[in-house]
Amino acid sequence: MMTPDQRYFFDLTGYLHLRAVLSPEELAPAQAAADRYIQMPPAEWPPEFGADLARRDLTGYQHGFAFDKSLEVLTRHPATWPILMELTDRRPRFNGGTLGYNRHGHRFHRLHAGWQPSKRPDVRRYYVEDGQVRCTDFIFFFYLSDVSPGDGGLIVLPGSHKAHFDRPQGMFYPDGDAAYVADTVPPGVHNVCARAGDVVIMPEHLMHGALTWKPRDRDRRFLILRYNVQHMLTGQRRPFPEAIRQRLDPETIDLLELAPYYEYKDIVKKRENIA
Ligand SMILES: O=C(O)CCC(=O)C(=O)O
Ligand SMILES: [Fe+2]
């Protein structure tokens, strides 16, 4: 469950910023592992790992969560677990774990969301049930580096997860082109400045993007963990190839499987004391 403060803020704005979630003992090995992946020459990438280095706005290191156990365990971290339980009504499915890397020279990441008010409103859901927030598709961003005001990075449009109308094209930011740079935060938009060890949570419904990263001597690194509910196939049927699955703990495998609505996963039964 969320705390009443978390629930009120999350429902109202569509995001949560949890501070200092990771202890120094959790953070240091996760940062070191992320650094190893980012520094690794492409020729050494293990099977199914890698990144599209030509992408202009953000480098996504595929399956970053599976690169090292210090990253994999974040999929079921005790601080985010209660929120995972509330949003999915104890029916979680982990479906993606990319390592995000944002450096100077990357362009503006245009505003987008994994859902639009006008398109397939039945598929991805956000609603309230029994006084709790439910959401079928959402993201946990685990920050591994610091973002200060003025640096750039994640922007969100608070409240947009419950929008009834589509955002007029170009509103807040011009549509831009491949080289588009933007570093302003217009009224109504919020730039989330997270520190290493913080977690930012949002539904896929929330309109979001990223300002051009300004610092030349620092970059932005974060693990992007995506979840949905175990009984709905809103994304890929098998998001993790065999070479990745083979590396994972049984608890992680349990978390990423599809399952019927009326069954609880072993990891949920154990942690939630369900007989
Ligand atoms: O750069 C960011 O923080 C945004 C990443 C993003 O859009 C996503 O992971 O869906
Ligand atoms: Fe996104």
Short mmCIF file of C-alpha atoms and ligand atoms in Angstrom, two decimals:
data_model
loop_
_atom_site.label_atom_id
_atom_site.label_comp_id
_atom_site.label_asym_id
_atom_site.label_seq_id
_atom_site.Cartn_x
_atom_site.Cartn_y
_atom_site.Cartn_z
CA MET A 1 0.00 0.00 0.00
CA MET A 2 0.98 3.60 -0.45
CA THR A 3 0.97 6.01 2.47
CA PRO A 4 -1.97 8.46 2.43
CA ASP A 5 0.44 11.26 1.43
CA GLN A 6 1.87 9.21 -1.44
CA ARG A 7 -1.58 8.19 -2.67
CA TYR A 8 -2.93 11.74 -2.62
CA PHE A 9 0.08 13.18 -4.44
CA PHE A 10 0.34 10.34 -6.97
CA ASP A 11 -3.35 10.44 -7.81
CA LEU A 12 -3.36 14.22 -8.12
CA THR A 13 -0.17 14.71 -10.12
CA GLY A 14 0.59 11.33 -11.71
CA TYR A 15 4.05 10.92 -10.27
CA LEU A 16 5.94 10.24 -7.04
CA HIS A 17 9.47 11.19 -6.15
CA LEU A 18 10.82 8.92 -3.39
CA ARG A 19 14.03 10.25 -1.90
CA ALA A 20 17.05 8.26 -0.70
CA VAL A 21 15.46 4.88 -1.33
CA LEU A 22 18.79 3.12 -1.84
CA SER A 23 21.28 2.75 0.98
CA PRO A 24 24.94 3.49 0.16
CA GLU A 25 25.51 -0.31 0.21
CA GLU A 26 22.83 -0.77 -2.46
CA LEU A 27 23.74 2.27 -4.52
CA ALA A 28 27.51 1.87 -4.91
CA PRO A 29 27.48 -1.59 -6.58
CA ALA A 30 24.53 -0.57 -8.78
CA GLN A 31 26.43 2.53 -9.96
CA ALA A 32 29.56 0.47 -10.58
CA ALA A 33 27.61 -2.12 -12.59
CA ALA A 34 25.91 0.57 -14.68
CA ASP A 35 29.29 2.12 -15.36
CA ARG A 36 30.72 -1.23 -16.50
CA TYR A 37 27.84 -1.68 -18.95
CA ILE A 38 28.08 1.89 -20.30
CA GLN A 39 31.88 1.70 -20.70
CA MET A 40 31.86 -1.78 -22.26
CA PRO A 41 33.00 -1.86 -25.90
CA PRO A 42 30.14 -3.13 -28.12
CA ALA A 43 32.28 -6.10 -29.21
CA GLU A 44 32.16 -7.35 -25.62
CA TRP A 45 28.42 -7.02 -25.07
CA PRO A 46 27.10 -10.39 -23.87
CA PRO A 47 24.30 -11.97 -25.98
CA GLU A 48 21.11 -9.84 -26.01
CA PHE A 49 22.81 -6.89 -24.28
CA GLY A 50 23.58 -3.74 -26.23
CA ALA A 51 22.31 -0.29 -27.18
CA ASP A 52 21.35 1.79 -30.17
CA LEU A 53 24.24 4.23 -29.86
CA ALA A 54 22.90 6.30 -32.76
CA ARG A 55 19.72 7.25 -30.93
CA ARG A 56 19.70 11.02 -30.51
CA ASP A 57 17.80 11.71 -27.26
CA LEU A 58 18.71 8.93 -24.83
CA THR A 59 20.81 5.78 -24.93
CA GLY A 60 18.91 2.75 -23.71
CA TYR A 61 21.19 -0.10 -22.64
CA GLN A 62 18.99 -3.12 -23.22
CA HIS A 63 18.15 -5.38 -20.29
CA GLY A 64 20.39 -3.29 -18.03
CA PHE A 65 18.65 -4.73 -14.96
CA ALA A 66 20.03 -8.17 -15.85
CA PHE A 67 23.61 -6.97 -16.22
CA ASP A 68 24.35 -7.37 -12.50
CA LYS A 69 22.55 -8.68 -9.40
CA SER A 70 22.81 -5.24 -7.74
CA LEU A 71 20.53 -3.93 -10.50
CA GLU A 72 18.30 -7.00 -10.78
CA VAL A 73 17.28 -6.84 -7.09
CA LEU A 74 15.88 -3.34 -7.61
CA THR A 75 12.94 -4.96 -9.48
CA ARG A 76 11.61 -6.01 -6.05
CA HIS A 77 13.09 -3.43 -3.70
CA PRO A 78 11.40 -3.28 -0.27
CA ALA A 79 10.72 0.47 -0.58
CA THR A 80 8.89 0.23 -3.90
CA TRP A 81 7.26 -3.15 -3.22
CA PRO A 82 4.22 -1.75 -1.31
CA ILE A 83 3.54 0.65 -4.18
CA LEU A 84 3.89 -2.19 -6.69
CA MET A 85 1.33 -4.14 -4.62
CA GLU A 86 -1.18 -1.30 -4.48
CA LEU A 87 -0.97 -0.33 -8.16
CA THR A 88 -1.39 -3.95 -9.36
CA ASP A 89 -3.68 -5.15 -6.53
CA ARG A 90 -0.93 -7.73 -5.81
CA ARG A 91 -0.78 -8.92 -9.42
CA PRO A 92 2.53 -7.51 -10.67
CA ARG A 93 4.36 -8.31 -13.86
CA PHE A 94 7.80 -6.89 -14.55
CA ASN A 95 8.15 -6.34 -18.30
CA GLY A 96 11.20 -4.22 -19.07
CA GLY A 97 14.45 -3.06 -17.48
CA THR A 98 16.53 -0.74 -19.62
CA LEU A 99 19.50 1.25 -18.29
CA GLY A 100 18.98 4.88 -19.34
CA TYR A 101 21.99 7.04 -20.19
CA ASN A 102 21.65 10.72 -21.06
CA ARG A 103 24.67 12.87 -21.88
CA HIS A 104 25.57 16.27 -23.24
CA GLY A 105 24.90 16.25 -26.97
CA HIS A 106 21.65 14.33 -26.68
CA ARG A 107 18.71 16.31 -28.02
CA PHE A 108 15.36 17.05 -26.41
CA HIS A 109 13.25 13.95 -25.75
CA ARG A 110 9.86 15.07 -26.97
CA LEU A 111 6.77 14.89 -24.74
CA HIS A 112 5.03 11.52 -25.05
CA ALA A 113 2.97 9.01 -23.11
CA GLY A 114 2.14 5.34 -23.46
CA TRP A 115 -1.54 6.17 -23.71
CA GLN A 116 -3.77 8.85 -25.20
CA PRO A 117 -7.26 9.87 -24.09
CA SER A 118 -8.55 9.41 -27.63
CA LYS A 119 -7.03 6.03 -28.42
CA ARG A 120 -7.87 2.61 -26.95
CA PRO A 121 -8.89 3.90 -23.51
CA ASP A 122 -9.78 0.32 -22.55
CA VAL A 123 -6.27 -1.09 -22.85
CA ARG A 124 -4.20 0.78 -20.29
CA ARG A 125 -6.16 1.63 -17.19
CA TYR A 126 -5.80 4.01 -14.27
CA TYR A 127 -8.56 3.93 -11.64
CA VAL A 128 -9.38 3.85 -7.95
CA GLU A 129 -10.65 0.67 -6.24
CA ASP A 130 -11.30 0.14 -2.51
CA GLY A 131 -9.63 3.46 -1.74
CA GLN A 132 -6.45 2.46 -3.53
CA VAL A 133 -4.90 3.51 -6.83
CA ARG A 134 -4.75 0.87 -9.54
CA CYS A 135 -2.73 1.23 -12.68
CA THR A 136 -2.13 -1.39 -15.33
CA ASP A 137 1.10 0.04 -16.78
CA PHE A 138 3.70 2.11 -14.96
CA ILE A 139 7.42 2.84 -14.57
CA PHE A 140 9.89 2.98 -11.67
CA PHE A 141 12.97 5.08 -12.47
CA PHE A 142 15.84 4.21 -10.10
CA TYR A 143 18.32 7.10 -10.23
CA LEU A 144 22.03 6.26 -10.16
CA SER A 145 23.33 9.83 -10.63
CA ASP A 146 22.37 13.30 -9.42
CA VAL A 147 20.22 15.80 -11.29
CA SER A 148 20.32 19.43 -10.12
CA PRO A 149 17.99 22.25 -11.15
CA GLY A 150 19.20 23.61 -14.49
CA ASP A 151 20.82 20.33 -15.59
CA GLY A 152 17.90 19.18 -17.73
CA GLY A 153 16.50 15.66 -17.59
CA LEU A 154 13.05 14.30 -16.90
CA ILE A 155 10.05 16.56 -17.36
CA VAL A 156 6.47 15.58 -16.57
CA LEU A 157 3.12 17.20 -17.19
CA PRO A 158 1.39 16.80 -13.82
CA GLY A 159 -2.23 15.64 -14.06
CA SER A 160 -1.89 14.48 -17.67
CA HIS A 161 -2.41 10.82 -16.63
CA LYS A 162 -6.09 11.70 -16.25
CA ALA A 163 -6.41 13.99 -19.28
CA HIS A 164 -9.65 13.87 -21.23
CA PHE A 165 -8.25 15.59 -24.28
CA ASP A 166 -5.20 15.00 -26.42
CA ARG A 167 -2.40 17.55 -26.05
CA PRO A 168 -2.48 19.92 -29.01
CA GLN A 169 0.60 19.17 -31.10
CA GLY A 170 3.44 21.49 -30.21
CA MET A 171 1.87 22.69 -26.96
CA PHE A 172 4.55 23.46 -24.32
CA TYR A 173 7.34 22.74 -26.80
CA PRO A 174 7.53 23.19 -30.56
CA ASP A 175 7.43 19.87 -32.37
CA GLY A 176 11.10 20.17 -33.19
CA ASP A 177 13.25 18.05 -35.40
CA ALA A 178 16.10 15.61 -34.90
CA ALA A 179 18.40 18.31 -33.55
CA TYR A 180 15.85 20.04 -31.35
CA VAL A 181 17.26 21.42 -28.10
CA ALA A 182 15.02 22.56 -25.23
CA ASP A 183 15.99 23.59 -21.73
CA THR A 184 13.04 25.62 -20.52
CA VAL A 185 10.37 24.50 -18.07
CA PRO A 186 7.12 26.21 -19.11
CA PRO A 187 4.37 26.88 -16.54
CA GLY A 188 2.53 23.62 -15.87
CA VAL A 189 5.52 21.43 -16.68
CA HIS A 190 7.71 20.03 -13.89
CA ASN A 191 11.40 19.10 -14.17
CA VAL A 192 12.02 16.22 -11.76
CA CYS A 193 15.47 16.64 -10.21
CA ALA A 194 16.27 13.29 -8.62
CA ARG A 195 19.46 12.37 -6.77
CA ALA A 196 21.33 9.09 -6.94
CA GLY A 197 19.36 6.59 -4.84
CA ASP A 198 15.98 8.26 -5.46
CA VAL A 199 13.08 6.62 -7.28
CA VAL A 200 10.57 8.37 -9.54
CA ILE A 201 7.30 6.53 -10.21
CA MET A 202 4.76 7.30 -12.93
CA PRO A 203 1.99 5.65 -14.91
CA GLU A 204 2.68 5.18 -18.62
CA HIS A 205 -0.35 7.49 -18.93
CA LEU A 206 1.63 10.52 -17.77
CA MET A 207 2.88 12.89 -20.47
CA HIS A 208 6.66 13.10 -20.05
CA GLY A 209 9.94 13.71 -21.85
CA ALA A 210 13.41 15.04 -21.12
CA LEU A 211 15.11 18.41 -21.44
CA THR A 212 18.41 18.56 -23.24
CA TRP A 213 21.17 17.53 -20.81
CA LYS A 214 23.36 20.56 -20.15
CA PRO A 215 26.38 19.54 -18.04
CA ARG A 216 29.39 18.45 -20.05
CA ASP A 217 31.22 16.85 -17.13
CA ARG A 218 28.34 14.77 -15.74
CA ASP A 219 25.71 12.51 -17.29
CA ARG A 220 22.36 11.13 -16.15
CA ARG A 221 22.00 7.42 -15.42
CA PHE A 222 18.89 5.61 -14.28
CA LEU A 223 17.39 2.15 -14.39
CA ILE A 224 14.00 2.16 -16.13
CA LEU A 225 11.84 -0.61 -14.66
CA ARG A 226 8.49 -1.15 -16.38
CA TYR A 227 5.58 -3.08 -14.92
CA ASN A 228 2.09 -4.08 -15.84
CA VAL A 229 -0.45 -6.46 -14.34
CA GLN A 230 0.11 -10.20 -14.60
CA HIS A 231 -3.22 -10.95 -16.29
CA MET A 232 -3.06 -8.36 -19.09
CA LEU A 233 -0.79 -8.62 -22.08
CA THR A 234 -0.46 -4.95 -22.99
CA GLY A 235 3.12 -5.19 -24.17
CA GLN A 236 5.29 -7.93 -25.58
CA ARG A 237 4.43 -11.59 -25.09
CA ARG A 238 8.03 -12.51 -24.20
CA PRO A 239 9.92 -9.29 -23.39
CA PHE A 240 13.03 -11.14 -22.19
CA PRO A 241 14.96 -13.47 -24.50
CA GLU A 242 16.28 -16.80 -23.25
CA ALA A 243 19.87 -15.55 -22.82
CA ILE A 244 18.58 -12.90 -20.39
CA ARG A 245 16.19 -15.21 -18.54
CA GLN A 246 19.01 -17.66 -17.88
CA ARG A 247 20.84 -15.07 -15.81
CA LEU A 248 17.90 -14.24 -13.54
CA ASP A 249 16.94 -15.29 -10.00
CA PRO A 250 13.82 -17.49 -9.60
CA GLU A 251 12.09 -14.52 -7.89
CA THR A 252 12.72 -12.31 -10.92
CA ILE A 253 11.42 -15.00 -13.27
CA ASP A 254 8.29 -15.28 -11.12
CA LEU A 255 7.83 -11.51 -11.30
CA LEU A 256 8.07 -11.35 -15.11
CA GLU A 257 5.69 -14.21 -15.97
CA LEU A 258 2.10 -13.80 -17.09
CA ALA A 259 -0.40 -15.35 -14.66
CA PRO A 260 -4.19 -15.65 -14.34
CA TYR A 261 -6.04 -12.99 -12.34
CA TYR A 262 -7.20 -15.43 -9.65
CA GLU A 263 -3.73 -16.70 -8.80
CA TYR A 264 -1.07 -15.02 -6.73
CA LYS A 265 2.57 -15.38 -7.67
CA ASP A 266 4.85 -17.21 -5.21
CA ILE A 267 6.84 -14.03 -4.53
CA VAL A 268 3.59 -12.22 -3.65
CA LYS A 269 2.28 -15.06 -1.44
CA LYS A 270 5.55 -15.14 0.44
CA ARG A 271 5.95 -11.41 0.91
CA GLU A 272 2.28 -10.63 1.54
CA ASN A 273 1.66 -13.67 3.76
CA ILE A 274 -1.07 -15.09 1.54
CA ALA A 275 -1.76 -18.75 2.38
O1 LIG B 1 14.82 10.54 -20.10
C1 LIG B 1 13.88 10.31 -19.35
O2 LIG B 1 13.94 10.49 -18.13
C2 LIG B 1 12.59 9.80 -19.95
C3 LIG B 1 12.68 8.35 -20.31
C4 LIG B 1 11.41 7.86 -20.92
O3 LIG B 1 10.73 8.56 -21.59
C5 LIG B 1 10.95 6.47 -20.66
O4 LIG B 1 11.73 5.67 -20.14
O5 LIG B 1 9.79 6.16 -20.97
FE FE B 2 8.84 7.56 -22.01
#
